[in-house]
mmCIF file of C-alpha atoms in Angstrom:
data_model
loop_
_atom_site.group_PDB
_atom_site.id
_atom_site.type_symbol
_atom_site.label_atom_id
_atom_site.label_comp_id
_atom_site.label_asym_id
_atom_site.label_seq_id
_atom_site.Cartn_x
_atom_site.Cartn_y
_atom_site.Cartn_z
ATOM 1 C CA GLU A 1 0.282 0.367 -7.440
ATOM 2 C CA LYS A 2 -2.005 -2.021 -9.318
ATOM 3 C CA ALA A 3 0.872 -4.402 -9.998
ATOM 4 C CA VAL A 4 1.826 -4.571 -6.318
ATOM 5 C CA SER A 5 -1.783 -4.888 -5.167
ATOM 6 C CA SER A 6 -2.441 -7.656 -7.642
ATOM 7 C CA ALA A 7 0.710 -9.569 -6.707
ATOM 8 C CA VAL A 8 0.288 -9.259 -2.931
ATOM 9 C CA SER A 9 -3.426 -10.027 -2.992
ATOM 10 C CA ARG A 10 -2.688 -13.432 -4.548
ATOM 11 C CA ILE A 11 -0.355 -14.473 -1.742
ATOM 12 C CA SER A 12 -1.526 -15.926 1.547
ATOM 13 C CA TYR A 13 0.491 -15.487 4.707
ATOM 14 C CA LYS A 14 -1.511 -18.125 6.539
ATOM 15 C CA LEU A 15 0.549 -21.118 5.491
ATOM 16 C CA ASN A 16 0.779 -24.798 6.269
ATOM 17 C CA ASN A 17 4.055 -26.718 5.935
ATOM 18 C CA SER A 18 3.489 -27.873 2.362
ATOM 19 C CA LEU A 19 2.505 -24.417 1.112
ATOM 20 C CA TYR A 20 5.483 -22.864 2.897
ATOM 21 C CA ASP A 21 7.798 -25.433 1.292
ATOM 22 C CA ASN A 22 6.253 -24.714 -2.106
ATOM 23 C CA TYR A 23 6.807 -20.962 -1.632
ATOM 24 C CA GLU A 24 10.418 -21.677 -0.665
ATOM 25 C CA ARG A 25 11.031 -23.666 -3.864
ATOM 26 C CA ASN A 26 8.959 -21.540 -6.244
ATOM 27 C CA ASP A 27 9.013 -17.941 -5.087
ATOM 28 C CA PRO A 28 5.598 -16.806 -6.330
ATOM 29 C CA PHE A 29 6.027 -13.141 -5.605
ATOM 30 C CA VAL A 30 9.363 -11.381 -5.554
ATOM 31 C CA ASN A 31 11.263 -12.778 -8.533
ATOM 32 C CA GLY A 32 8.254 -12.625 -10.819
ATOM 33 C CA PHE A 33 7.255 -9.205 -9.575
ATOM 34 C CA LEU A 34 10.687 -7.679 -10.113
ATOM 35 C CA SER A 35 11.182 -9.184 -13.548
ATOM 36 C CA ARG A 36 7.690 -8.297 -14.831
ATOM 37 C CA ASN A 37 6.975 -4.987 -13.156
ATOM 38 C CA VAL A 38 10.351 -3.354 -12.619
ATOM 39 C CA LEU A 39 13.068 -4.765 -14.863
ATOM 40 C CA GLY A 40 10.612 -5.611 -17.631
ATOM 41 C CA ASN A 41 8.531 -2.451 -17.293
ATOM 42 C CA LYS A 42 8.519 -0.684 -20.672
ATOM 43 C CA ASN A 43 8.468 2.777 -19.097
ATOM 44 C CA PHE A 44 11.416 1.939 -16.851
ATOM 45 C CA ILE A 45 13.401 0.525 -19.775
ATOM 46 C CA LYS A 46 12.683 3.607 -21.932
ATOM 47 C CA SER A 47 13.471 5.998 -19.085
ATOM 48 C CA ARG A 48 16.847 4.412 -18.395
ATOM 49 C CA LYS A 49 17.962 5.219 -21.940
ATOM 50 C CA HIS A 50 17.208 8.924 -21.601
ATOM 51 C CA LEU A 51 18.046 9.724 -17.982
ATOM 52 C CA THR A 52 21.367 10.440 -16.348
ATOM 53 C CA SER A 53 22.619 7.891 -13.851
ATOM 54 C CA LYS A 54 21.739 10.230 -10.989
ATOM 55 C CA ASN A 55 18.173 10.618 -12.277
ATOM 56 C CA CYS A 56 17.855 6.850 -12.787
ATOM 57 C CA LEU A 57 18.826 6.394 -9.143
ATOM 58 C CA GLN A 58 16.136 8.852 -8.149
ATOM 59 C CA LEU A 59 13.609 7.023 -10.319
ATOM 60 C CA ILE A 60 14.499 3.727 -8.614
ATOM 61 C CA CYS A 61 14.103 5.463 -5.263
ATOM 62 C CA VAL A 62 10.631 6.788 -6.141
ATOM 63 C CA MET A 63 9.580 3.405 -7.546
ATOM 64 C CA SER A 64 10.832 1.644 -4.423
ATOM 65 C CA GLU A 65 8.906 3.952 -2.105
ATOM 66 C CA ALA A 66 5.724 3.439 -4.135
ATOM 67 C CA ILE A 67 6.201 -0.333 -4.130
ATOM 68 C CA ALA A 68 6.749 -0.413 -0.357
ATOM 69 C CA LYS A 69 3.667 1.737 0.354
ATOM 70 C CA SER A 70 1.477 -0.325 -1.961
ATOM 71 C CA PHE A 71 2.772 -3.575 -0.454
ATOM 72 C CA GLU A 72 2.002 -2.311 3.061
ATOM 73 C CA LYS A 73 -1.466 -1.115 2.076
ATOM 74 C CA GLU A 74 -2.372 -4.452 0.471
ATOM 75 C CA LEU A 75 -0.784 -6.465 3.263
ATOM 76 C CA LEU A 76 -2.892 -4.715 5.883
ATOM 77 C CA LYS A 77 -6.031 -5.822 4.061
ATOM 78 C CA LYS A 78 -5.118 -9.402 4.888
ATOM 79 C CA LYS A 79 -6.798 -10.688 8.001
ATOM 80 C CA GLU A 80 -4.450 -13.472 9.045
ATOM 81 C CA CYS A 81 -0.797 -14.325 9.270
ATOM 82 C CA ASN A 82 0.488 -17.396 11.094
ATOM 83 C CA ALA A 83 4.048 -18.220 12.184
ATOM 84 C CA LEU A 84 5.065 -19.748 8.831
ATOM 85 C CA GLY A 85 3.405 -16.860 7.035
ATOM 86 C CA ALA A 86 5.375 -14.395 9.155
ATOM 87 C CA LEU A 87 8.609 -16.086 8.109
ATOM 88 C CA ARG A 88 7.530 -16.018 4.465
ATOM 89 C CA LEU A 89 6.528 -12.358 4.724
ATOM 90 C CA GLU A 90 9.926 -11.428 6.094
ATOM 91 C CA LYS A 91 11.632 -13.308 3.246
ATOM 92 C CA ASP A 92 9.391 -11.594 0.679
ATOM 93 C CA VAL A 93 10.092 -8.137 2.097
ATOM 94 C CA ASP A 94 13.846 -8.786 2.342
ATOM 95 C CA SER A 95 13.991 -10.244 -1.183
ATOM 96 C CA LEU A 96 12.057 -7.334 -2.626
ATOM 97 C CA LEU A 97 14.204 -4.786 -0.810
ATOM 98 C CA ASN A 98 17.433 -6.519 -1.863
ATOM 99 C CA GLY A 99 16.228 -6.830 -5.448
ATOM 100 C CA LEU A 100 15.551 -3.109 -5.613
ATOM 101 C CA LEU A 101 18.916 -2.333 -4.017
ATOM 102 C CA ARG A 102 20.634 -4.519 -6.647
ATOM 103 C CA LEU A 103 19.196 -2.263 -9.346
ATOM 104 C CA ILE A 104 21.416 0.478 -7.999
ATOM 105 C CA ASP A 105 24.561 -1.574 -8.661
ATOM 106 C CA SER A 106 24.415 -0.876 -12.398
ATOM 107 C CA PHE A 107 24.723 2.860 -11.710
ATOM 108 C CA GLU A 108 27.448 2.794 -9.054
ATOM 109 C CA SER A 109 30.358 3.416 -11.405
ATOM 110 C CA ALA A 110 28.630 6.430 -12.977
ATOM 111 C CA THR A 111 27.656 8.132 -9.699
ATOM 112 C CA SER A 112 29.365 9.087 -6.501
ATOM 113 C CA GLU A 113 29.380 6.743 -3.536
ATOM 114 C CA ASP A 114 27.526 9.392 -1.531
ATOM 115 C CA ALA A 115 24.707 9.581 -4.093
ATOM 116 C CA THR A 116 24.391 5.798 -4.188
ATOM 117 C CA ALA A 117 24.469 5.528 -0.383
ATOM 118 C CA SER A 118 21.840 8.241 -0.082
ATOM 119 C CA VAL A 119 19.486 6.408 -2.458
ATOM 120 C CA GLU A 120 20.093 3.119 -0.652
ATOM 121 C CA ASP A 121 19.226 4.799 2.658
ATOM 122 C CA LYS A 122 16.029 6.239 1.174
ATOM 123 C CA ILE A 123 14.989 2.858 -0.196
ATOM 124 C CA ARG A 124 15.677 1.157 3.142
ATOM 125 C CA SER A 125 13.753 3.904 4.910
ATOM 126 C CA GLY A 126 10.803 3.370 2.572
ATOM 127 C CA PHE A 127 10.703 -0.267 3.668
ATOM 128 C CA SER A 128 10.871 0.514 7.396
ATOM 129 C CA ASN A 129 7.124 0.081 7.961
ATOM 130 C CA LEU A 130 7.186 -3.299 6.220
ATOM 131 C CA LYS A 131 10.173 -4.365 8.318
ATOM 132 C CA HIS A 132 8.286 -3.356 11.487
ATOM 133 C CA ILE A 133 5.228 -5.268 10.321
ATOM 134 C CA CYS A 134 7.431 -8.343 9.803
ATOM 135 C CA PHE A 135 8.773 -7.940 13.335
ATOM 136 C CA LEU A 136 5.288 -7.574 14.806
ATOM 137 C CA VAL A 137 3.667 -10.563 13.100
ATOM 138 C CA GLN A 138 6.495 -12.745 14.396
ATOM 139 C CA GLN A 139 5.610 -11.908 18.001
ATOM 140 C CA PRO A 140 3.783 -14.569 19.997
ATOM 141 C CA VAL A 141 -0.001 -14.350 19.706
ATOM 142 C CA ASN A 142 -0.439 -13.709 23.431
ATOM 143 C CA VAL A 143 1.868 -10.662 23.472
ATOM 144 C CA ASP A 144 0.197 -7.241 23.749
ATOM 145 C CA ALA A 145 1.387 -4.109 21.978
ATOM 146 C CA ASP A 146 2.467 -2.619 25.324
ATOM 147 C CA ASP A 147 4.656 -5.645 26.072
ATOM 148 C CA ILE A 148 6.731 -5.493 22.904
ATOM 149 C CA ILE A 149 10.284 -4.249 23.151
ATOM 150 C CA TYR A 150 11.214 -2.779 19.793
ATOM 151 C CA PRO A 151 14.783 -3.230 18.573
ATOM 152 C CA LEU A 152 14.394 0.015 16.594
ATOM 153 C CA GLU A 153 12.134 3.001 16.865
ATOM 154 C CA THR A 154 8.843 2.136 15.216
ATOM 155 C CA SER A 155 7.318 4.343 12.568
ATOM 156 C CA LEU A 156 3.907 2.685 12.920
ATOM 157 C CA SER A 157 1.131 4.411 14.814
ATOM 158 C CA PRO A 158 -0.275 2.659 17.909
ATOM 159 C CA ASP A 159 -3.479 1.898 15.978
ATOM 160 C CA ARG A 160 -1.488 0.407 13.108
ATOM 161 C CA VAL A 161 0.515 -1.720 15.569
ATOM 162 C CA LYS A 162 -2.729 -3.091 17.016
ATOM 163 C CA GLN A 163 -4.048 -3.755 13.514
ATOM 164 C CA VAL A 164 -0.909 -5.708 12.610
ATOM 165 C CA LEU A 165 -0.931 -7.653 15.877
ATOM 166 C CA ALA A 166 -4.543 -8.627 15.222
ATOM 167 C CA MET A 167 -3.387 -10.417 12.051
ATOM 168 C CA ARG A 168 -1.444 -13.019 14.051
ATOM 169 C CA ARG A 169 -3.065 -16.452 14.299
#
């Protein structure tokens, strides 16, 4: 949790054009986070050597859920997110989710397709709140919570939706 909090707290989602362009060229969050805190994590590396493929998949699933919850918690501490920041946030969330899903690829041959698909579904489900937050911060500033038509059922409470909408600038 500390690693996610530290990484997310250093990123602003209130961006101007030059900062957005810089983030596009030099991804300050996802690539570094995955390499340092997941792939390079000593405990994860040691665990992989001693766990079955099925248990490694479960470990990735648990790690992914913890990462998503910590990301959401830290993100909601931020007070502002503008249109460019909303785009960057969506890219960060998608990159992080896809990076975690790629970890599963190394275990596919040793596990059943059903087990792999189940873990992928759990990881995606763990990121559903973040995906909804991305959707909400991309809504126009003058749109109220009651006016939003959700493409999917939201898992966010009405109070959380209002909190997220208040971030838009």
